[in-house]
mmCIF file of C-alpha atoms in Angstrom:
data_model
loop_
_atom_site.group_PDB
_atom_site.id
_atom_site.type_symbol
_atom_site.label_atom_id
_atom_site.label_comp_id
_atom_site.label_asym_id
_atom_site.label_seq_id
_atom_site.Cartn_x
_atom_site.Cartn_y
_atom_site.Cartn_z
ATOM 1 C CA ALA X 1 88.272 110.471 100.193
ATOM 2 C CA GLN X 2 88.304 107.299 101.226
ATOM 3 C CA LYS X 3 91.058 106.031 103.689
ATOM 4 C CA VAL X 4 91.563 103.153 105.704
ATOM 5 C CA THR X 5 94.395 103.809 108.833
ATOM 6 C CA GLN X 6 96.299 100.480 110.386
ATOM 7 C CA ALA X 7 97.560 101.996 112.978
ATOM 8 C CA GLN X 8 99.619 98.730 114.247
ATOM 9 C CA THR X 9 102.491 98.516 111.878
ATOM 10 C CA GLU X 10 104.335 95.331 113.582
ATOM 11 C CA ILE X 11 102.278 92.876 116.126
ATOM 12 C CA SER X 12 104.613 90.223 118.358
ATOM 13 C CA VAL X 13 102.655 87.889 120.782
ATOM 14 C CA VAL X 14 103.264 84.133 122.168
ATOM 15 C CA GLU X 15 101.031 81.265 120.868
ATOM 16 C CA LYS X 16 97.851 80.422 122.450
ATOM 17 C CA GLU X 17 97.917 84.675 122.909
ATOM 18 C CA ASP X 18 94.751 86.741 121.510
ATOM 19 C CA VAL X 19 95.736 89.110 119.330
ATOM 20 C CA THR X 20 93.439 92.079 118.053
ATOM 21 C CA LEU X 21 94.320 94.210 114.811
ATOM 22 C CA ASP X 22 93.030 98.057 114.532
ATOM 23 C CA CYS X 23 91.448 99.233 111.647
ATOM 24 C CA VAL X 24 89.670 102.703 111.529
ATOM 25 C CA TYR X 25 88.491 104.071 108.091
ATOM 26 C CA GLU X 26 87.207 106.665 106.693
ATOM 27 C CA THR X 27 84.695 107.461 103.945
ATOM 28 C CA ARG X 28 81.646 109.330 102.482
ATOM 29 C CA ASP X 29 79.571 107.151 101.619
ATOM 30 C CA THR X 30 76.637 105.617 103.499
ATOM 31 C CA THR X 31 77.087 102.326 101.479
ATOM 32 C CA TYR X 32 80.433 100.902 102.012
ATOM 33 C CA TYR X 33 82.197 97.744 102.553
ATOM 34 C CA LEU X 34 85.235 96.603 104.119
ATOM 35 C CA PHE X 35 87.681 93.679 104.125
ATOM 36 C CA TRP X 36 90.052 92.143 106.255
ATOM 37 C CA TYR X 37 93.291 89.884 104.181
ATOM 38 C CA LYS X 38 95.386 88.133 105.605
ATOM 39 C CA GLN X 39 98.901 87.396 102.943
ATOM 40 C CA PRO X 40 100.934 84.332 105.047
ATOM 41 C CA PRO X 41 105.240 85.340 103.223
ATOM 42 C CA SER X 42 104.697 83.412 100.465
ATOM 43 C CA GLY X 43 102.980 86.481 99.029
ATOM 44 C CA GLU X 44 99.599 86.122 98.021
ATOM 45 C CA LEU X 45 96.495 87.488 99.047
ATOM 46 C CA VAL X 46 93.305 85.260 101.092
ATOM 47 C CA PHE X 47 90.316 87.383 101.397
ATOM 48 C CA LEU X 48 88.914 86.693 105.326
ATOM 49 C CA ILE X 49 85.665 88.448 105.261
ATOM 50 C CA ARG X 50 83.257 91.069 104.088
ATOM 51 C CA ARG X 51 81.113 92.688 105.405
ATOM 52 C CA ASN X 52 78.821 96.375 104.328
ATOM 53 C CA SER X 53 77.898 99.016 106.104
ATOM 54 C CA PHE X 54 74.685 98.020 106.831
ATOM 55 C CA ASP X 55 75.248 94.861 108.958
ATOM 56 C CA GLU X 56 76.932 95.872 112.504
ATOM 57 C CA GLN X 57 76.500 92.012 113.283
ATOM 58 C CA ASN X 58 80.163 90.978 114.780
ATOM 59 C CA GLU X 59 80.526 87.913 113.323
ATOM 60 C CA ILE X 60 83.052 84.736 114.552
ATOM 61 C CA SER X 61 84.231 82.267 112.114
ATOM 62 C CA GLY X 62 86.926 79.916 114.189
ATOM 63 C CA ARG X 63 89.909 81.162 115.586
ATOM 64 C CA TYR X 64 89.170 84.819 114.262
ATOM 65 C CA SER X 65 85.697 87.381 115.084
ATOM 66 C CA TRP X 66 85.424 90.883 114.061
ATOM 67 C CA ASN X 67 83.854 93.995 115.173
ATOM 68 C CA PHE X 68 82.039 96.771 112.825
ATOM 69 C CA GLN X 69 81.310 100.069 115.097
ATOM 70 C CA LYS X 70 80.043 102.275 113.079
ATOM 71 C CA SER X 71 80.176 104.894 116.051
ATOM 72 C CA THR X 72 83.758 104.771 115.433
ATOM 73 C CA SER X 73 84.505 104.387 112.028
ATOM 74 C CA SER X 74 86.528 100.504 113.346
ATOM 75 C CA PHE X 75 86.452 97.709 112.067
ATOM 76 C CA ASN X 76 88.879 95.732 114.245
ATOM 77 C CA PHE X 77 89.834 92.158 113.501
ATOM 78 C CA THR X 78 90.584 89.449 116.549
ATOM 79 C CA ILE X 79 92.405 86.493 116.523
ATOM 80 C CA THR X 80 91.803 83.961 119.329
ATOM 81 C CA ALA X 81 94.164 81.642 120.343
ATOM 82 C CA SER X 82 97.123 82.354 118.086
ATOM 83 C CA GLN X 83 99.246 79.911 115.828
ATOM 84 C CA VAL X 84 102.501 80.683 113.854
ATOM 85 C CA VAL X 85 100.332 79.541 110.861
ATOM 86 C CA ASP X 86 98.806 82.850 111.456
ATOM 87 C CA SER X 87 101.867 84.927 111.076
ATOM 88 C CA ALA X 88 101.230 86.837 108.140
ATOM 89 C CA VAL X 89 100.385 90.439 107.179
ATOM 90 C CA TYR X 90 96.557 91.529 107.417
ATOM 91 C CA PHE X 91 94.995 93.959 105.409
ATOM 92 C CA CYS X 92 91.609 96.073 106.375
ATOM 93 C CA ALA X 93 89.966 97.459 103.206
ATOM 94 C CA LEU X 94 87.105 99.751 102.010
ATOM 95 C CA SER X 95 85.519 99.639 99.110
ATOM 96 C CA GLU X 96 82.392 102.165 98.062
ATOM 97 C CA PRO X 97 79.527 101.325 95.441
ATOM 98 C CA PRO X 98 78.654 100.517 92.616
ATOM 99 C CA ASN X 99 81.936 97.970 93.756
ATOM 100 C CA THR X 100 81.013 96.219 96.461
ATOM 101 C CA ASN X 101 84.055 93.360 96.296
ATOM 102 C CA ALA X 102 87.845 94.367 96.906
ATOM 103 C CA GLY X 103 88.333 94.459 93.775
ATOM 104 C CA LYS X 104 88.427 98.266 93.583
ATOM 105 C CA SER X 105 89.253 98.690 97.232
ATOM 106 C CA THR X 106 91.490 101.501 99.438
ATOM 107 C CA PHE X 107 93.958 99.271 100.670
ATOM 108 C CA GLY X 108 95.290 100.275 104.137
ATOM 109 C CA ASP X 109 99.277 100.123 105.007
ATOM 110 C CA GLY X 110 99.161 96.618 106.701
ATOM 111 C CA THR X 111 100.110 95.158 110.745
ATOM 112 C CA THR X 112 102.432 93.203 110.549
ATOM 113 C CA LEU X 113 101.989 89.602 112.983
ATOM 114 C CA THR X 114 104.278 87.686 113.543
ATOM 115 C CA VAL X 115 103.463 84.931 116.465
ATOM 116 C CA LYS X 116 105.997 83.463 117.970
ATOM 117 C CA PRO X 117 106.348 79.419 119.519
ATOM 118 C CA ASP J 1 94.885 78.597 95.514
ATOM 119 C CA SER J 2 92.677 81.419 94.815
ATOM 120 C CA GLY J 3 92.289 80.033 90.474
ATOM 121 C CA VAL J 4 93.416 83.113 89.864
ATOM 122 C CA THR J 5 96.855 82.434 87.394
ATOM 123 C CA GLN J 6 99.163 85.066 87.066
ATOM 124 C CA THR J 7 102.513 85.316 85.092
ATOM 125 C CA PRO J 8 105.807 85.176 85.279
ATOM 126 C CA LYS J 9 106.146 85.118 89.193
ATOM 127 C CA HIS J 10 109.003 86.588 88.733
ATOM 128 C CA LEU J 11 110.968 89.188 86.588
ATOM 129 C CA ILE J 12 113.883 90.928 86.453
ATOM 130 C CA THR J 13 115.131 93.991 84.201
ATOM 131 C CA ALA J 14 116.951 97.162 83.670
ATOM 132 C CA THR J 15 115.880 100.591 83.674
ATOM 133 C CA GLY J 16 114.430 102.091 80.122
ATOM 134 C CA GLN J 17 113.075 98.283 78.870
ATOM 135 C CA ARG J 18 108.906 96.868 78.768
ATOM 136 C CA VAL J 19 107.344 94.363 80.076
ATOM 137 C CA THR J 20 104.606 92.809 79.931
ATOM 138 C CA LEU J 21 102.446 91.064 83.075
ATOM 139 C CA ARG J 22 99.898 88.856 82.311
ATOM 140 C CA CYS J 23 96.851 87.817 84.027
ATOM 141 C CA SER J 24 94.065 84.930 83.517
ATOM 142 C CA PRO J 25 91.301 85.080 85.753
ATOM 143 C CA ARG J 26 89.139 82.313 87.247
ATOM 144 C CA SER J 27 87.066 80.612 85.067
ATOM 145 C CA GLY J 28 83.425 82.510 83.964
ATOM 146 C CA ASP J 29 84.948 85.604 85.745
ATOM 147 C CA LEU J 30 84.706 88.269 84.191
ATOM 148 C CA SER J 31 86.763 91.418 85.775
ATOM 149 C CA VAL J 32 90.136 92.080 86.542
ATOM 150 C CA TYR J 33 91.325 94.285 88.847
ATOM 151 C CA TRP J 34 95.435 95.094 88.569
ATOM 152 C CA TYR J 35 97.269 96.280 91.616
ATOM 153 C CA GLN J 36 101.125 97.163 93.103
ATOM 154 C CA GLN J 37 102.746 96.794 95.992
ATOM 155 C CA SER J 38 105.703 99.024 96.537
ATOM 156 C CA LEU J 39 106.886 99.144 99.994
ATOM 157 C CA ASP J 40 106.844 102.743 99.974
ATOM 158 C CA GLN J 41 103.006 102.790 98.827
ATOM 159 C CA GLY J 42 101.252 99.701 100.234
ATOM 160 C CA LEU J 43 98.650 98.205 97.961
ATOM 161 C CA GLN J 44 97.701 100.327 95.145
ATOM 162 C CA PHE J 45 94.511 99.718 93.182
ATOM 163 C CA LEU J 46 95.358 100.302 89.092
ATOM 164 C CA ILE J 47 93.350 99.933 87.259
ATOM 165 C CA GLN J 48 90.134 97.698 86.390
ATOM 166 C CA TYR J 49 88.459 95.799 83.456
ATOM 167 C CA TYR J 50 85.137 94.646 83.089
ATOM 168 C CA ASN J 51 84.621 91.952 79.451
ATOM 169 C CA GLY J 52 87.306 93.483 77.671
ATOM 170 C CA GLU J 53 86.338 96.916 78.638
ATOM 171 C CA GLU J 54 88.055 99.540 80.735
ATOM 172 C CA ARG J 55 85.628 100.078 84.065
ATOM 173 C CA ALA J 56 87.960 101.904 86.760
ATOM 174 C CA LYS J 57 91.337 103.762 86.956
ATOM 175 C CA GLY J 58 93.401 104.303 90.392
ATOM 176 C CA ASN J 59 97.127 105.230 90.108
ATOM 177 C CA ILE J 60 98.355 104.189 87.372
ATOM 178 C CA LEU J 61 101.265 105.640 85.897
ATOM 179 C CA GLU J 62 101.108 107.259 81.960
ATOM 180 C CA ARG J 63 104.184 104.670 81.245
ATOM 181 C CA PHE J 64 101.371 101.917 82.222
ATOM 182 C CA SER J 65 98.399 100.443 80.168
ATOM 183 C CA ALA J 66 96.466 97.142 80.209
ATOM 184 C CA GLN J 67 94.020 95.529 78.058
ATOM 185 C CA GLN J 68 91.960 92.342 79.156
ATOM 186 C CA PHE J 69 91.496 90.494 75.132
ATOM 187 C CA PRO J 70 88.657 88.635 74.215
ATOM 188 C CA ASP J 71 89.345 85.215 75.694
ATOM 189 C CA LEU J 72 89.425 87.335 79.046
ATOM 190 C CA HIS J 73 92.698 87.150 79.746
ATOM 191 C CA SER J 74 94.494 90.779 81.079
ATOM 192 C CA GLU J 75 98.477 92.243 80.526
ATOM 193 C CA LEU J 76 99.644 95.131 81.973
ATOM 194 C CA ASN J 77 102.703 96.914 80.603
ATOM 195 C CA LEU J 78 104.894 99.164 81.506
ATOM 196 C CA SER J 79 106.712 100.657 79.961
ATOM 197 C CA SER J 80 109.923 103.279 80.275
ATOM 198 C CA LEU J 81 111.305 100.737 83.384
ATOM 199 C CA GLU J 82 112.911 102.678 86.843
ATOM 200 C CA LEU J 83 113.749 101.187 89.980
ATOM 201 C CA GLY J 84 110.595 102.613 91.729
ATOM 202 C CA ASP J 85 108.602 100.409 89.636
ATOM 203 C CA SER J 86 109.888 97.039 91.265
ATOM 204 C CA ALA J 87 107.156 95.802 93.364
ATOM 205 C CA LEU J 88 104.940 92.939 93.130
ATOM 206 C CA TYR J 89 101.905 93.103 91.168
ATOM 207 C CA PHE J 90 98.892 92.147 92.082
ATOM 208 C CA CYS J 91 95.776 90.589 89.457
ATOM 209 C CA ALA J 92 92.749 90.080 91.241
ATOM 210 C CA SER J 93 89.345 88.777 89.529
ATOM 211 C CA SER J 94 85.712 88.934 89.922
ATOM 212 C CA GLU J 95 82.493 87.313 88.125
ATOM 213 C CA GLY J 96 80.949 91.065 88.489
ATOM 214 C CA VAL J 97 81.499 93.937 90.796
ATOM 215 C CA ASN J 98 78.778 92.564 93.206
ATOM 216 C CA THR J 99 80.716 89.466 93.871
ATOM 217 C CA GLU J 100 84.287 87.957 96.709
ATOM 218 C CA ALA J 101 87.764 89.429 94.761
ATOM 219 C CA PHE J 102 90.520 86.434 94.089
ATOM 220 C CA PHE J 103 93.646 87.315 94.435
ATOM 221 C CA GLY J 104 96.765 85.456 92.999
ATOM 222 C CA GLN J 105 100.318 85.391 94.084
ATOM 223 C CA GLY J 106 101.731 87.904 92.043
ATOM 224 C CA THR J 107 104.499 89.029 89.906
ATOM 225 C CA ARG J 108 107.393 90.056 91.528
ATOM 226 C CA LEU J 109 108.969 93.041 89.206
ATOM 227 C CA THR J 110 112.679 93.765 89.964
ATOM 228 C CA VAL J 111 113.957 96.642 87.889
ATOM 229 C CA VAL J 112 117.778 96.856 88.045
#
């Protein structure tokens, strides 16, 4: 069975600090997809990234970066120079074929990030 | 704006009642998914429809049902409501099963 663990329930940082959100997953499949979503206070779920299990290359998008390590079943998310607008709940999710999107996924419990000015 | 529209945004109803939540997917998207987000259960996948047919089922209660209509909009019906059904219900859509899923803003259901 699939499982996604986000051990950090809440994180609080001061603006401009770097912060890493941890995600550990369990799956029996060799092909799977990992996602990160952001849920700001307004409530909607905003897609951030999708990564398939065959692509372990780290990805950087502006202040966001992701570190995928199959050896440790982790897909961690780092925000560099955090800003108040980054305050949100962040979800990590896992999907197995035939679904390669997050539509039918197992989500972690989320990490609430608070960035203080 | 994801392009997925959910109505109503808020709903307050009494225990034992029945409600219908509506989802209009993005134009061209054939697949619709429903999720329930509650404080104690987190985000849980309920059900998926693809082009009018049920495609996958998750942790959906028997009191709940859904359908996708020929115009591809979907409805989630919740009946015999209990206090524990209070949650944020999300709809998501995707073009297929291999393309990115976009989530609506959710319907917040409060059962009193």
